[in-house]
C-alpha positions in Angstrom: 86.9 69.2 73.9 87.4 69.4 70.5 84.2 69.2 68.2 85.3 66.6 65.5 81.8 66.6 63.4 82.7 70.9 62.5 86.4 70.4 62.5 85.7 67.4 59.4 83.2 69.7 58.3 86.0 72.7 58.2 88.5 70.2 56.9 85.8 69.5 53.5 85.6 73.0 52.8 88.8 73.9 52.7 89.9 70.9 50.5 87.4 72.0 48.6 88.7 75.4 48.0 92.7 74.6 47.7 92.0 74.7 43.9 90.8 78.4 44.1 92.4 79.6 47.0 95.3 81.8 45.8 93.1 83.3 43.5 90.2 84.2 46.0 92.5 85.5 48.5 94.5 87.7 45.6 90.6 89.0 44.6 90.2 89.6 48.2 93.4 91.3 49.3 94.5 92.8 46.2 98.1 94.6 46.4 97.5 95.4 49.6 98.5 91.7 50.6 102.6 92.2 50.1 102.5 95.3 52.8 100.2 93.6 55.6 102.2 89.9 55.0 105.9 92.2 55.2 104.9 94.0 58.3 103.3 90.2 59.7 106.7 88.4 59.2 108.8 91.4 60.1 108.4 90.7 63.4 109.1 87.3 63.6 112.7 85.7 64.8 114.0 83.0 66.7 115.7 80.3 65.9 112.7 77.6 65.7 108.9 79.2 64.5 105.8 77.4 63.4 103.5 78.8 61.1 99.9 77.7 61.7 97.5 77.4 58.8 100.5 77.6 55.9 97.4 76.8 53.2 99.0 76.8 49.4 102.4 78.3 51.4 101.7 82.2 50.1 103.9 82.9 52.9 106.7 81.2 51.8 108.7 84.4 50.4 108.2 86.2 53.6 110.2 83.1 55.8 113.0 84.8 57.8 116.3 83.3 56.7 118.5 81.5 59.4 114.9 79.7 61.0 114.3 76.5 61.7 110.3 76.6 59.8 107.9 74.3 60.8 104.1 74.9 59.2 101.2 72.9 59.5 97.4 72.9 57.9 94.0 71.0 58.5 93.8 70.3 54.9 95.6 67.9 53.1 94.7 69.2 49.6 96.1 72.8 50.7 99.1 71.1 52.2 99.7 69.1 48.8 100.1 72.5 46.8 102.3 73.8 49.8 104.4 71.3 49.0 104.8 71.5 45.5 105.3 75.0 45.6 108.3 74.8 48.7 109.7 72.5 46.0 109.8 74.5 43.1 110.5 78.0 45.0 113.5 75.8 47.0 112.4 76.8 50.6 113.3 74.1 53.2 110.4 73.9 55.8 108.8 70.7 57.8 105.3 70.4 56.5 102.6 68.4 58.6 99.4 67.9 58.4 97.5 69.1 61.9 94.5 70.4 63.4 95.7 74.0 65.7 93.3 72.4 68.4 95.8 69.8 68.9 99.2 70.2 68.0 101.1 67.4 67.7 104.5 69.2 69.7 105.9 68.8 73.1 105.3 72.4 75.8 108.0 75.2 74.9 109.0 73.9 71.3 108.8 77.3 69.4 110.4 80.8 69.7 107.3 82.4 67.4 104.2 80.7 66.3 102.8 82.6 63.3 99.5 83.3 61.6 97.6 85.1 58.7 93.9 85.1 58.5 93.6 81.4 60.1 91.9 81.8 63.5 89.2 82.9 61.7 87.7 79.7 60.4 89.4 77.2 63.4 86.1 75.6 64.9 87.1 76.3 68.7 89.7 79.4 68.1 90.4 79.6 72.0 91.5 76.2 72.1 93.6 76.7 69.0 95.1 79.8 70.8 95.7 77.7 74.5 97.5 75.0 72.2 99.6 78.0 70.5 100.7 79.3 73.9 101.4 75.7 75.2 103.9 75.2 72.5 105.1 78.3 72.6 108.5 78.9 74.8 107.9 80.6 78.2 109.6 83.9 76.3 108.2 83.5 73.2 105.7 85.1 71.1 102.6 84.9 68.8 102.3 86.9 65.6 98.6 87.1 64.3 97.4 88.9 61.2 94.0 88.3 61.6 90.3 90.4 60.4 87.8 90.1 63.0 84.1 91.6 63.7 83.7 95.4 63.4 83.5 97.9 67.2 80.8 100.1 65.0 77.3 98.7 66.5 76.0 98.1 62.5 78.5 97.1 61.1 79.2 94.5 63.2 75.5 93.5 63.0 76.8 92.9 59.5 79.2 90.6 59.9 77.0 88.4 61.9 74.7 88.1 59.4 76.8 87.6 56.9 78.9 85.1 58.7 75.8 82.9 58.5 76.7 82.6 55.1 80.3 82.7 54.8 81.3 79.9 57.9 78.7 77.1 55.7 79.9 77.7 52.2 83.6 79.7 52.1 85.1 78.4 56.0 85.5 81.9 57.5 83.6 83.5 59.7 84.0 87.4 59.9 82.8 87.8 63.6 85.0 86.7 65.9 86.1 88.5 68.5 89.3 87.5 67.8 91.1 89.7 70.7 88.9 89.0 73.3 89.6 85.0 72.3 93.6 86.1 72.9 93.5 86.7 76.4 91.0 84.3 77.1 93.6 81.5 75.6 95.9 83.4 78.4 98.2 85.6 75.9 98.7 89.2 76.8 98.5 91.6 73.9 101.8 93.0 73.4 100.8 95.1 70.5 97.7 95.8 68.3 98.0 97.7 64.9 94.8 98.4 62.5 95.9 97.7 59.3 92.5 98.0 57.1 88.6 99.5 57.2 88.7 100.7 61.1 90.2 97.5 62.7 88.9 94.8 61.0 92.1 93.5 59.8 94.4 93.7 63.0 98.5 92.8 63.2 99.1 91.6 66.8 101.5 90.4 69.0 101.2 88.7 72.1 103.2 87.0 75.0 102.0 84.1 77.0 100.6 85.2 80.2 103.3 84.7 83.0 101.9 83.3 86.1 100.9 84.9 88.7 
């Protein structure tokens, strides 16, 4: 069930921060940002892919030519810039606004569902995960850039602290488990490749689960 009082709050905040959002997450990523996003969309195909959490469209250089693009955000103010900026940089994509806890598409309608640092600040992340794999086509795949809480005992500690902070005031939090929340949606973890400070930033691909 989804909780609607957090999702609005999550909504609010990150209206809030469209206006600064490319450059907080150009301060935060640095020139690092072009690598980790080439290697994200490099493995991505198929004829019909969803990208979930598109924000100010940042990812719109990166789209694989010849794919039918569909992306979708919880904000509208972040999906008003995405717009503007598909416009002016020509890139033909169906833009909606939607919550990842409950997509709005029939079972099986993607090849690849794709996301970068989104799962991260979705109130109930394994129910956005179970609504990527229902969507998702029996062969298909999910393609998740994605930071998540630290192995190392303090460092971790860390993060939980300071995702006290940083869940109330900036939308993210920087503890999740965001793995363990993959198989519990009923993906299986394909690959996993550490891309910055031990693990915390992780490229992975995963599979829906095939019945057993």
């Amino acid at each position: 069930m989804i909780d609607a009082k957090r999702t609005a709050e999550v909504k609010a905040i990150w209206d809030r921060n469209a206006l600064l959002y490319n450059i907080m997450s150009t301060l935060m990523e640095g020139k690092r940002a072009r690598t980790w996003h080439t290697k994200l969309w490099g493995n991505v195909g198929g004829r019909r892919v969803l990208e979930v959490g598109v924000g100010t469209g940042r990812s719109f250089q990166y789209y694989p030519p010849g794919s039918d693009m569909t992306a979708i955000d919880l904000s509208a103010k972040m999906l008003s810039k995405a717009k503007q900026n598909a416009k002016r940089a020509g890139v033909s994509v169906d833009l909606r606004q939607m919550d990842v806890q409950d997509l709005g598409f029939p079972e099986n309608s993607f090849d690849n569902v794709v996301a970068a640092c989104t799962f991260c600040s979705v109130p109930d992340p394994v129910q956005g995960l179970q609504e990527v794999r229902r969507v998702l086509k029996p062969e298909g795949k999910a393609v998740l850039l994605e930071h998540m809480r630290h192995d190392n005992r303090f460092l971790g500690k860390l993060m939980d602290i300071a995702s006290i902070f940083t869940v109330r005031f900036m939308g993210p939090a920087l503890n999740r488990r965001t793995l363990e929340n993959i198989r519990k949606a009923g993906f299986e973890i394909e690959t996993v490749e550490d891309l910055f400070l031990g693990g915390i930033l992780k490229l992975i691909v995963a599979t829906p689960r095939k019945q057993e």
